[in-house]
Amino acid sequence: MTKYQSFYTNRSTVEIAQDLLGKVLSYQSDQGLLSGYIVEAEAYLGESDSAAHAYNGRRSTFNEALYGEPGTIYIYQLRQQYMFDVVTQASDVPQGVLIRAIEPKDGQQIMLKNRPVEGVNLTNGPGKLMQALGIQSKVFNMQPLENSKLTVELVTDRQPANITASGRIGVNLNGETGLQPYRFYVAHNPYVSRMRKKDMDLNNFGWKNNS
């Protein structure tokens, strides 16, 4: 078992989604290293989750990555935007976490070239962060995180001061599990999607230790 697989073993997807906050999403691109602290993530609980791509056992070439080993990359396209998920459970248990937003760490100038916008709008959404990273294809889909240029570093010095849970964004709220609080984010971090200006912590960005 690899270190990436062991990170997900014997833990619920809900737990994993929260633990990913503060971890570094990094991409070794042809332009240079691009990375950011994960500040928002959504859990999707597979066959029993009405908002999940594998609800009721749906399986196709579109979502096949979800049925892979823990730590597998699942990239899909929605409304012409690419999204990045991490598979979280054992093979054939199609659960995962959508990375919704990051706070830039390395390569911000390159990100701005890839997505020329100002302020937090650079990476405060799942499609936005993929644009900022310059990933506009499914080239990394089904790759294991530990062998990919796109990965999640499992050790970081950033710890959320508080984690907030809410309903997920953009799902069918009338579905059986549509209202479940499976979206987790670093409270008051300005890069969280839909964070209101009056709620932003512009000093510590919601971290215990903003070093």
Coordinates of C-alpha atoms in Angstrom, one line a residue:
M1 CA 0.0 0.0 0.0
T2 CA 1.4 3.4 -1.0
K3 CA 1.4 6.4 1.3
Y4 CA -1.3 8.0 -0.8
Q5 CA -3.5 5.0 -0.5
S6 CA -2.9 4.7 3.2
F7 CA -4.0 8.3 3.7
Y8 CA -7.5 7.3 2.6
T9 CA -7.7 3.9 4.3
N10 CA -10.3 3.2 7.1
R11 CA -11.7 6.7 7.0
S12 CA -14.9 8.1 5.6
T13 CA -15.0 10.4 2.6
V14 CA -16.5 13.1 4.8
E15 CA -13.4 12.9 7.1
I16 CA -11.0 12.9 4.2
A17 CA -12.6 16.0 2.7
Q18 CA -12.0 17.9 5.9
D19 CA -8.5 16.6 6.3
L20 CA -7.6 17.7 2.7
L21 CA -8.1 21.4 3.8
G22 CA -4.7 22.9 4.2
K23 CA -3.0 20.3 2.1
V24 CA -1.1 21.6 -1.0
L25 CA -2.4 20.8 -4.5
S26 CA 0.6 21.0 -6.8
Y27 CA 1.2 20.8 -10.5
Q28 CA 4.6 20.5 -12.1
S29 CA 3.7 22.1 -15.4
D30 CA 5.9 22.8 -18.4
Q31 CA 5.8 26.5 -17.3
G32 CA 7.0 25.8 -13.8
L33 CA 5.6 24.7 -10.4
L34 CA 2.1 25.8 -9.6
S35 CA 0.5 25.1 -6.3
G36 CA -2.0 26.2 -3.7
Y37 CA -3.5 25.4 -0.3
I38 CA -6.8 23.5 -0.6
V39 CA -9.4 25.7 1.1
E40 CA -12.7 24.1 0.0
A41 CA -13.7 20.6 -0.8
E42 CA -16.9 18.6 -1.3
A43 CA -17.5 15.0 -0.4
Y44 CA -19.5 12.7 -2.8
L45 CA -20.6 9.4 -1.3
G46 CA -21.1 7.3 -4.4
E47 CA -24.0 4.9 -5.1
S48 CA -26.2 6.2 -2.2
D49 CA -25.6 9.9 -2.9
S50 CA -28.1 11.5 -5.2
A51 CA -25.6 14.2 -6.1
A52 CA -22.8 11.8 -7.0
H53 CA -21.8 10.7 -10.5
A54 CA -22.0 7.0 -9.3
Y55 CA -25.5 7.3 -7.8
N56 CA -27.5 4.1 -8.1
G57 CA -24.4 2.4 -9.4
R58 CA -24.0 4.4 -12.6
R59 CA -20.7 3.4 -14.3
S60 CA -19.4 4.5 -17.7
T61 CA -16.3 5.7 -19.4
F62 CA -17.2 9.2 -18.0
N63 CA -16.8 8.2 -14.4
E64 CA -14.7 5.0 -14.6
A65 CA -11.9 6.7 -12.6
L66 CA -14.2 6.8 -9.5
Y67 CA -14.1 3.0 -9.4
G68 CA -10.3 3.0 -9.1
E69 CA -7.9 2.7 -6.2
P70 CA -7.9 5.4 -3.5
G71 CA -5.7 8.3 -4.5
T72 CA -6.8 8.0 -8.2
I73 CA -7.3 11.3 -10.1
Y74 CA -10.8 11.8 -11.5
I75 CA -11.0 14.7 -13.9
Y76 CA -14.3 15.5 -15.7
Q77 CA -15.8 18.3 -17.7
L78 CA -19.0 20.1 -16.7
R79 CA -20.4 23.1 -18.5
Q80 CA -17.2 23.3 -20.5
Q81 CA -15.1 23.5 -17.3
Y82 CA -12.7 20.9 -16.0
M83 CA -13.0 19.7 -12.4
F84 CA -10.5 17.8 -10.3
D85 CA -11.6 15.0 -7.9
V86 CA -9.7 12.6 -5.7
V87 CA -10.9 9.0 -5.3
T88 CA -11.2 8.2 -1.6
Q89 CA -12.3 4.7 -1.1
A90 CA -11.3 1.1 -2.1
S91 CA -11.5 -0.1 -5.7
D92 CA -15.1 -0.4 -6.8
V93 CA -16.4 1.9 -4.0
P94 CA -17.0 5.0 -6.2
Q95 CA -16.6 7.9 -3.7
G96 CA -14.5 11.0 -4.0
V97 CA -13.8 14.6 -3.0
L98 CA -14.1 17.5 -5.4
I99 CA -11.4 20.2 -4.8
R100 CA -13.4 23.4 -5.1
A101 CA -10.9 26.1 -4.4
I102 CA -7.2 26.8 -3.5
E103 CA -5.2 29.7 -2.1
P104 CA -2.3 30.2 -4.4
K105 CA 1.2 29.3 -3.1
D106 CA 3.7 28.8 -5.9
G107 CA 3.6 30.1 -9.4
Q108 CA 0.9 32.8 -9.0
Q109 CA 2.3 34.8 -11.9
I110 CA 2.0 31.8 -14.2
M111 CA -1.5 31.3 -12.9
L112 CA -2.4 34.9 -13.8
K113 CA -1.1 34.3 -17.4
N114 CA -3.3 31.2 -17.6
R115 CA -6.3 33.0 -16.1
P116 CA -5.9 36.8 -16.3
V117 CA -8.2 37.9 -13.5
E118 CA -7.7 39.9 -10.4
G119 CA -7.8 38.9 -6.7
V120 CA -9.5 35.8 -5.3
N121 CA -11.4 35.1 -8.5
L122 CA -8.2 33.5 -9.8
T123 CA -8.8 30.2 -8.0
N124 CA -12.1 30.5 -6.0
G125 CA -14.0 27.8 -7.8
P126 CA -13.3 24.3 -9.2
G127 CA -13.3 25.3 -12.9
K128 CA -11.3 28.5 -12.1
L129 CA -8.5 26.7 -10.3
M130 CA -8.1 24.3 -13.2
Q131 CA -7.9 27.2 -15.6
A132 CA -5.3 28.9 -13.4
L133 CA -3.2 25.7 -13.3
G134 CA -3.5 25.5 -17.1
I135 CA -5.1 22.1 -17.1
Q136 CA -7.8 22.1 -19.8
S137 CA -8.0 18.4 -20.7
K138 CA -8.5 15.0 -19.0
V139 CA -4.8 14.0 -19.6
F140 CA -4.3 13.2 -15.9
N141 CA -7.6 11.3 -15.5
M142 CA -7.2 7.9 -13.9
Q143 CA -3.6 8.5 -12.9
P144 CA -2.5 7.7 -9.3
L145 CA -1.6 10.9 -7.4
E146 CA 1.8 9.7 -6.4
N147 CA 3.0 9.2 -10.0
S148 CA 1.4 12.2 -11.5
K149 CA 2.6 15.8 -12.2
L150 CA -0.7 16.8 -10.6
T151 CA -0.7 15.7 -6.9
V152 CA -1.7 16.5 -3.4
E153 CA 1.1 16.9 -0.8
L154 CA 0.0 15.1 2.4
V155 CA 2.2 17.2 4.8
T156 CA 1.7 20.9 5.3
D157 CA 2.2 23.6 7.9
R158 CA -1.3 25.1 7.3
Q159 CA -4.1 24.2 9.7
P160 CA -7.6 25.7 9.5
A161 CA -8.5 27.7 12.6
N162 CA -12.1 26.6 11.9
I163 CA -13.8 24.4 9.3
T164 CA -17.3 25.2 8.2
A165 CA -19.7 22.7 6.7
S166 CA -22.5 23.5 4.4
G167 CA -24.6 22.1 1.5
R168 CA -22.8 21.5 -1.7
I169 CA -23.0 23.9 -4.6
G170 CA -24.6 23.2 -7.9
V171 CA -26.3 19.9 -7.0
N172 CA -29.9 19.0 -7.2
L173 CA -31.3 20.2 -3.9
N174 CA -34.4 18.1 -4.4
G175 CA -32.4 14.9 -4.5
E176 CA -32.5 12.5 -1.5
T177 CA -29.1 13.8 -0.3
G178 CA -29.0 17.1 -2.0
L179 CA -29.1 19.1 1.2
Q180 CA -26.5 17.2 3.1
P181 CA -23.7 19.3 4.6
Y182 CA -20.9 17.7 2.6
R183 CA -19.1 20.9 1.6
F184 CA -16.2 21.9 3.8
Y185 CA -14.1 25.0 3.8
V186 CA -11.6 27.0 5.8
A187 CA -13.8 29.5 7.6
H188 CA -13.2 33.1 6.5
N189 CA -10.6 32.3 3.8
P190 CA -11.1 34.8 1.0
Y191 CA -10.4 32.2 -1.7
V192 CA -13.4 30.1 -0.8
S193 CA -16.1 30.3 -3.5
R194 CA -18.9 32.6 -2.7
M195 CA -17.2 34.0 0.4
R196 CA -18.7 37.4 1.2
K197 CA -16.2 40.3 1.7
K198 CA -17.5 41.1 5.1
D199 CA -16.8 37.5 6.2
M200 CA -13.2 37.4 4.9
D201 CA -10.2 37.2 7.2
L202 CA -7.6 39.3 5.3
N203 CA -5.0 38.9 8.0
N204 CA -4.6 35.2 8.6
F205 CA -6.9 33.9 5.8
G206 CA -8.5 31.6 8.3
W207 CA -5.3 29.6 9.2
K208 CA -4.0 28.8 12.7
N209 CA -0.5 29.5 11.5
N210 CA -0.2 31.6 8.4
S211 CA 3.6 31.3 7.9

